[in-house]
Coordinates of C-alpha atoms in Angstrom, one line a residue:
M38 CA 0.0 0.0 0.0
S39 CA 1.5 3.4 -1.0
K40 CA 2.1 6.2 1.5
T41 CA -0.7 8.3 -0.1
A42 CA -3.2 5.5 0.4
N43 CA -2.2 5.1 4.1
M44 CA -2.6 8.9 4.6
N45 CA -6.1 8.7 3.1
L46 CA -7.0 5.8 5.3
I47 CA -5.8 7.6 8.4
M48 CA -7.7 10.7 7.4
S49 CA -10.8 8.6 6.8
D50 CA -10.6 7.1 10.3
A51 CA -10.3 10.5 11.9
A52 CA -13.2 11.9 9.9
S53 CA -15.3 8.9 10.9
R54 CA -14.4 9.4 14.5
R55 CA -15.3 13.1 14.3
Q56 CA -18.6 12.2 12.7
R57 CA -19.5 9.7 15.5
I58 CA -18.6 12.3 18.1
S59 CA -20.7 14.9 16.3
I60 CA -23.7 12.5 16.1
L61 CA -23.3 11.6 19.8
L62 CA -23.1 15.2 20.9
G63 CA -26.1 16.1 18.8
Q64 CA -28.2 13.3 20.2
S65 CA -27.1 14.1 23.7
F66 CA -28.0 17.8 23.2
L67 CA -31.5 16.9 21.8
F68 CA -32.0 14.4 24.6
L69 CA -31.1 17.0 27.2
I70 CA -33.6 19.5 25.7
T71 CA -36.3 16.8 25.6
S72 CA -35.6 15.9 29.2
L73 CA -35.7 19.4 30.6
S74 CA -39.5 19.2 31.3
T75 CA -39.0 15.9 33.1
F76 CA -36.1 17.3 35.1
A77 CA -38.3 20.3 36.0
V78 CA -41.1 18.1 37.3
F79 CA -38.6 16.0 39.4
F80 CA -37.1 19.2 40.8
I81 CA -40.5 20.6 41.7
F82 CA -41.4 17.3 43.4
Y83 CA -38.1 17.2 45.3
F84 CA -38.2 20.8 46.6
I85 CA -41.9 20.7 47.6
L86 CA -41.4 17.3 49.3
K87 CA -38.3 18.5 51.0
D88 CA -40.3 21.2 52.8
A89 CA -43.4 19.1 53.3
I90 CA -41.6 16.3 55.2
P91 CA -40.8 18.4 58.3
F92 CA -44.5 19.1 58.8
F93 CA -45.4 15.5 58.9
K94 CA -42.4 14.8 61.2
L95 CA -43.6 17.5 63.6
E96 CA -47.4 17.1 63.5
G97 CA -48.0 13.6 62.0
F98 CA -50.5 12.5 59.3
R99 CA -53.6 11.9 61.4
E100 CA -54.5 15.5 62.3
F101 CA -53.8 16.8 58.8
F102 CA -56.0 14.4 57.0
T103 CA -58.8 13.7 59.5
S104 CA -59.3 16.8 61.8
T105 CA -61.7 19.6 61.0
H106 CA -60.0 22.2 63.1
W107 CA -57.8 24.6 61.0
Y108 CA -56.3 27.2 63.3
P109 CA -52.6 27.5 62.1
S110 CA -52.1 30.8 64.1
G111 CA -53.7 29.6 67.3
S112 CA -52.0 28.6 70.5
P113 CA -51.7 25.7 70.3
A114 CA -51.9 25.6 66.5
E115 CA -54.2 23.1 64.9
F116 CA -53.7 21.9 61.3
G117 CA -56.8 19.9 60.4
A118 CA -57.1 20.2 56.6
L119 CA -60.1 17.9 56.0
P120 CA -62.5 20.8 55.3
I121 CA -60.1 22.3 52.9
F122 CA -59.8 19.0 51.0
I123 CA -63.6 18.7 50.9
G124 CA -63.9 22.3 49.7
T125 CA -61.4 21.6 46.9
G126 CA -63.2 18.5 45.9
L127 CA -66.6 20.2 46.0
V128 CA -65.7 23.1 43.7
T129 CA -63.8 20.8 41.3
L130 CA -66.8 18.5 41.1
G131 CA -69.1 21.4 40.5
A132 CA -66.8 22.8 37.8
V133 CA -66.8 19.3 36.1
V134 CA -70.6 19.2 36.3
V135 CA -70.8 22.6 34.5
A136 CA -67.9 22.2 32.0
V137 CA -68.0 18.5 30.9
P138 CA -71.6 18.1 29.7
L139 CA -71.7 21.5 28.1
G140 CA -68.2 21.2 26.6
I141 CA -68.7 17.7 25.1
S142 CA -72.2 18.7 23.8
A143 CA -70.7 21.8 22.2
A144 CA -67.9 19.8 20.7
V145 CA -70.3 17.3 19.1
C146 CA -72.4 20.2 17.7
L147 CA -69.3 21.9 16.3
S148 CA -67.8 18.8 14.7
D149 CA -70.9 17.0 13.4
L150 CA -74.1 19.1 13.6
L151 CA -73.3 22.8 12.8
P152 CA -72.5 24.0 9.3
F153 CA -68.8 24.8 8.6
K154 CA -69.4 28.5 8.4
V155 CA -71.1 28.7 11.8
R156 CA -68.3 26.5 13.3
Q157 CA -65.7 28.9 12.0
I158 CA -67.4 31.7 14.0
V159 CA -68.5 29.9 17.2
K160 CA -65.2 28.0 18.0
P161 CA -63.0 31.1 18.1
L162 CA -65.6 32.8 20.3
I163 CA -65.5 29.9 22.8
E164 CA -61.7 29.9 22.8
V165 CA -61.6 33.6 23.7
L166 CA -62.8 32.6 27.2
A167 CA -59.3 31.0 27.7
A168 CA -57.6 34.3 27.1
I169 CA -59.4 36.2 29.9
P170 CA -57.1 36.6 32.9
S171 CA -58.2 34.7 36.0
V172 CA -58.2 37.8 38.1
A173 CA -60.8 39.2 35.8
Y174 CA -62.9 36.1 36.3
G175 CA -62.4 36.5 40.1
F176 CA -63.4 40.2 40.0
F177 CA -66.5 39.3 38.1
A178 CA -67.3 36.5 40.5
L179 CA -66.9 38.8 43.5
V180 CA -68.3 42.1 42.4
V181 CA -71.0 41.1 39.9
F182 CA -72.0 37.4 40.3
A183 CA -71.9 37.1 44.1
P184 CA -74.4 40.0 44.7
L185 CA -76.6 38.7 41.9
L186 CA -76.5 35.2 43.4
Q187 CA -77.3 36.6 46.9
N188 CA -80.2 38.8 45.8
H189 CA -81.7 36.7 42.9
G190 CA -80.3 33.2 43.7
G191 CA -83.5 31.4 42.8
V192 CA -83.9 33.1 39.4
I193 CA -80.3 32.5 38.6
L194 CA -80.4 28.8 39.6
S195 CA -83.6 28.4 37.6
T196 CA -82.1 30.0 34.5
G197 CA -78.8 28.1 34.9
I198 CA -80.6 24.7 35.0
W199 CA -82.2 25.7 31.6
L200 CA -78.8 26.7 30.2
V201 CA -77.0 23.5 31.5
L202 CA -79.6 20.9 31.0
G203 CA -81.3 22.5 27.9
P204 CA -78.6 21.6 25.3
I205 CA -78.0 18.1 26.9
L206 CA -81.8 17.3 26.8
A207 CA -82.0 18.7 23.2
L208 CA -79.2 16.4 22.2
L209 CA -80.8 13.5 24.0
V210 CA -84.2 14.1 22.3
I211 CA -82.5 14.1 18.8
V212 CA -80.5 10.9 19.6
I213 CA -83.4 9.0 21.3
G214 CA -85.9 10.1 18.6
D215 CA -83.5 8.9 15.9
L216 CA -83.1 5.6 17.6
I217 CA -86.8 5.0 18.2
T218 CA -87.6 6.1 14.6
E219 CA -85.0 3.7 13.3
K220 CA -86.4 0.8 15.4
L221 CA -89.9 1.5 14.0
R222 CA -88.8 1.9 10.4
E223 CA -89.2 -1.9 9.7
K224 CA -92.4 -2.3 11.7
I225 CA -94.7 0.5 10.5
P226 CA -95.6 1.5 6.9
N227 CA -95.0 5.3 7.3
P228 CA -91.9 6.0 9.6
K229 CA -91.9 9.7 8.7
T230 CA -95.3 10.1 10.4
A231 CA -94.0 8.3 13.5
G232 CA -91.0 10.6 13.6
A233 CA -93.2 13.6 13.4
I234 CA -95.0 12.4 16.5
I235 CA -92.0 11.0 18.5
F236 CA -89.8 14.1 18.3
P237 CA -92.5 16.6 19.6
V238 CA -93.5 14.1 22.4
L239 CA -89.9 13.7 23.6
G240 CA -89.4 17.5 23.4
I241 CA -92.5 18.2 25.4
L242 CA -91.5 15.6 28.1
A243 CA -88.0 17.3 28.3
L244 CA -89.6 20.7 28.6
I245 CA -91.9 19.5 31.4
F246 CA -88.9 17.9 33.2
L247 CA -86.9 21.1 33.0
Y248 CA -89.9 23.3 34.0
R249 CA -90.5 21.2 37.2
I250 CA -86.9 21.4 38.2
S251 CA -86.6 25.2 37.5
T252 CA -89.9 25.9 39.4
N253 CA -88.5 24.1 42.5
L254 CA -85.2 26.1 42.3
L255 CA -87.1 29.4 42.1
G256 CA -87.9 29.3 45.8
I257 CA -84.3 28.9 47.0
E258 CA -82.7 31.8 49.0
I259 CA -78.9 32.1 49.2
S260 CA -77.5 33.8 52.3
S261 CA -74.1 34.6 50.8
G262 CA -73.0 35.0 47.2
T263 CA -69.4 34.0 47.9
N264 CA -69.9 30.3 48.1
A265 CA -69.0 27.0 46.4
L266 CA -71.6 27.4 43.7
N267 CA -70.3 30.8 42.6
V268 CA -66.8 29.4 42.3
S269 CA -67.9 26.2 40.6
I270 CA -69.8 28.0 37.9
I271 CA -66.9 30.4 37.2
L272 CA -64.4 27.5 37.2
G273 CA -66.6 25.6 34.9
I274 CA -66.7 28.5 32.5
M275 CA -62.9 28.8 32.7
A276 CA -62.5 25.1 31.9
L277 CA -65.1 25.2 29.1
P278 CA -62.7 26.3 26.3
T279 CA -60.2 23.5 27.1
V280 CA -62.9 20.8 27.1
V281 CA -64.6 22.1 23.9
S282 CA -61.4 22.7 21.9
V283 CA -59.6 19.4 22.8
S284 CA -62.8 17.3 22.5
E285 CA -63.7 18.9 19.1
D286 CA -60.2 18.3 17.8
A287 CA -60.5 14.6 18.9
L288 CA -63.9 14.2 17.2
Q289 CA -62.6 15.8 14.0
A290 CA -59.6 13.5 14.1
A291 CA -61.9 10.5 13.8
G292 CA -61.9 11.2 10.1
R293 CA -64.3 11.6 7.3
E294 CA -63.7 8.0 6.1
L295 CA -65.1 6.6 9.4
R296 CA -68.2 8.7 9.1
E297 CA -68.8 7.8 5.5
G298 CA -68.2 4.2 6.3
S299 CA -70.8 4.3 9.0
Y300 CA -73.4 6.0 6.8
A301 CA -72.6 3.5 4.0
L302 CA -73.6 0.7 6.4
G303 CA -77.0 2.3 6.9
A304 CA -76.4 4.1 10.3
T305 CA -78.2 7.3 11.1
R306 CA -76.4 10.4 12.2
A307 CA -77.2 9.7 15.8
E308 CA -75.9 6.2 15.6
T309 CA -72.8 7.3 13.8
I310 CA -72.1 9.9 16.5
I311 CA -72.8 7.6 19.5
K312 CA -71.6 4.2 18.2
T313 CA -68.7 5.3 15.9
I314 CA -67.4 8.8 16.4
I315 CA -67.5 9.1 20.1
P316 CA -66.0 5.7 20.9
A317 CA -63.2 6.4 18.3
S318 CA -62.5 9.7 20.0
V319 CA -62.8 8.6 23.6
S320 CA -59.1 9.0 24.3
G321 CA -59.1 12.6 23.2
I322 CA -62.3 13.4 25.0
L323 CA -60.9 11.8 28.2
A324 CA -57.8 14.0 27.8
A325 CA -60.0 17.0 27.4
V326 CA -61.9 16.2 30.7
I327 CA -58.6 15.6 32.5
L328 CA -57.2 18.9 31.3
G329 CA -60.5 20.6 32.4
V330 CA -60.2 19.0 35.9
M331 CA -56.6 20.1 36.2
R332 CA -57.6 23.7 35.1
A333 CA -60.3 23.8 37.8
I334 CA -58.3 22.2 40.7
G335 CA -55.2 24.4 40.1
E336 CA -57.0 27.7 39.8
T337 CA -56.1 30.1 42.7
M338 CA -57.3 33.6 42.1
V339 CA -61.0 32.9 41.6
V340 CA -61.4 30.6 44.6
W341 CA -59.4 33.1 46.7
M342 CA -61.7 36.0 45.8
A343 CA -65.1 34.3 45.6
S344 CA -65.2 31.1 47.7
G345 CA -65.8 32.8 51.1
N346 CA -62.6 31.2 52.5
A347 CA -64.5 29.4 55.4
S348 CA -62.4 26.4 56.6
R349 CA -65.4 24.3 57.6
I350 CA -67.3 21.4 56.0
P351 CA -70.7 22.5 54.6
E352 CA -73.8 21.0 56.1
P353 CA -74.6 18.7 54.4
W354 CA -71.1 18.2 52.8
Y355 CA -72.5 18.6 49.3
N356 CA -74.3 21.9 50.0
V357 CA -72.7 24.2 47.4
L358 CA -74.6 27.3 48.7
Q359 CA -72.2 27.6 51.7
P360 CA -68.7 29.2 51.8
I361 CA -65.7 26.9 51.5
R362 CA -62.0 27.1 51.3
T363 CA -59.6 25.3 48.9
L364 CA -56.0 24.2 48.9
T365 CA -54.8 26.7 46.4
A366 CA -56.5 29.6 48.1
T367 CA -55.0 28.5 51.5
I368 CA -51.5 28.3 50.1
A369 CA -51.7 31.7 48.4
G370 CA -53.3 33.4 51.4
D371 CA -51.2 32.0 54.2
M372 CA -47.8 32.0 52.5
G373 CA -47.3 35.7 53.2
E374 CA -48.1 35.2 56.9
A375 CA -46.1 32.0 57.6
D376 CA -42.6 32.1 59.2
H377 CA -40.2 31.6 56.3
V378 CA -37.0 32.1 58.5
T379 CA -37.5 29.5 61.3
G380 CA -39.5 27.1 59.2
S381 CA -42.5 26.7 61.5
S382 CA -45.3 24.1 61.1
R383 CA -47.5 26.8 59.6
F384 CA -44.9 27.3 56.9
H385 CA -44.3 23.6 56.2
V386 CA -48.0 22.7 56.2
L387 CA -48.5 24.8 53.0
F388 CA -45.9 22.6 51.3
A389 CA -47.7 19.5 52.5
M390 CA -50.8 20.9 50.8
A391 CA -48.9 21.7 47.6
F392 CA -47.5 18.1 47.6
C393 CA -51.0 16.7 47.9
L394 CA -52.0 18.8 44.8
L395 CA -49.0 17.6 42.9
A396 CA -49.6 13.9 43.8
F397 CA -53.3 14.2 42.8
S398 CA -52.3 15.6 39.4
F399 CA -49.7 12.9 38.9
I400 CA -52.2 10.2 39.8
M401 CA -54.8 11.7 37.5
N402 CA -52.3 11.7 34.6
L403 CA -51.3 8.1 35.3
V404 CA -55.0 7.0 35.4
S405 CA -55.7 8.9 32.1
E406 CA -52.7 7.3 30.4
I407 CA -53.9 3.8 31.5
I408 CA -57.5 4.4 30.3
V409 CA -56.3 5.8 27.0
K410 CA -54.0 2.8 26.4
R411 CA -56.9 0.4 27.2
S412 CA -59.3 2.3 24.9
R413 CA -56.8 2.3 22.1
R414 CA -56.1 -1.4 22.6
K415 CA -59.9 -2.0 22.5
L416 CA -60.3 -0.1 19.3
G417 CA -57.3 -1.9 17.7
K418 CA -55.2 1.2 17.3

């Protein structure tokens, strides 16, 4: 082998080595960037847990999770956070009741019922709700909605039940009417006449049901407008854009081919939506619900301004017309008064609450991942 060939071979090995090093450095850099969010989550968990552990060492677990006495500045101090956990769960559940049925119904209407031009107008209007600052929602809840709720609570509840249940019942009337008409199609000679009777009858029954509920709600008097109902409604409105947008995207992602295939097999629009589109989109809809729950449970400003901040369990516990207190509002309100220097129990208990919120979010994400994987496996994806 000549001297020139040996030099080329040496140069080739060096170039190959430099190439491998460049690839390794590039992959390591991209892996580091990708892992930044994971490292951030682990660091947040570590620092919150580091300051939460001293509280449990000093006060134990039993009082924190089971006692109803929350007097962190008393002598002796008491750290029973059970009413705060119940208040958090109550407003989150209320927000879910408001946001999920309305959000999924709106998403179905946007994806499969409304004309394209109307959808192009309505969806951006709904998404504008996500751009409003939470302090503006809180100000509205405290200054506008709370006095209205206190002075005209029965009328607002009666109107609200029409707004929440109205679209749901209308959708149910269409779906059930379609199903009944389809069942009767093979048994009666004129199914169109049957449909002309069935839909009005179902609509009248739904109206009677709504009227009876709204009439009963008219007589209710609310002593304080700053309560769990106020916060639940506002949190539900805040979570609505997330639920609508993500659910509608999931329904659209089901694809035109799936819809046309269902229609080609003779299914009605209602059957296509219920039996084909929604099951195919269940993972996306579930993700929308989880994101909506996380939006509600993590909100601070609205609950701090409009929940009443009463650290006691409502009587009965599901009474949303009484003031409550939540974990986020307690952390935000008490952090400025806690002793940061000496690290008192009043300081560390706030980190214990934050750790509970983080753990709940982590568990919810794990559960949603498991359900999504099972639904995909069931659908053969």
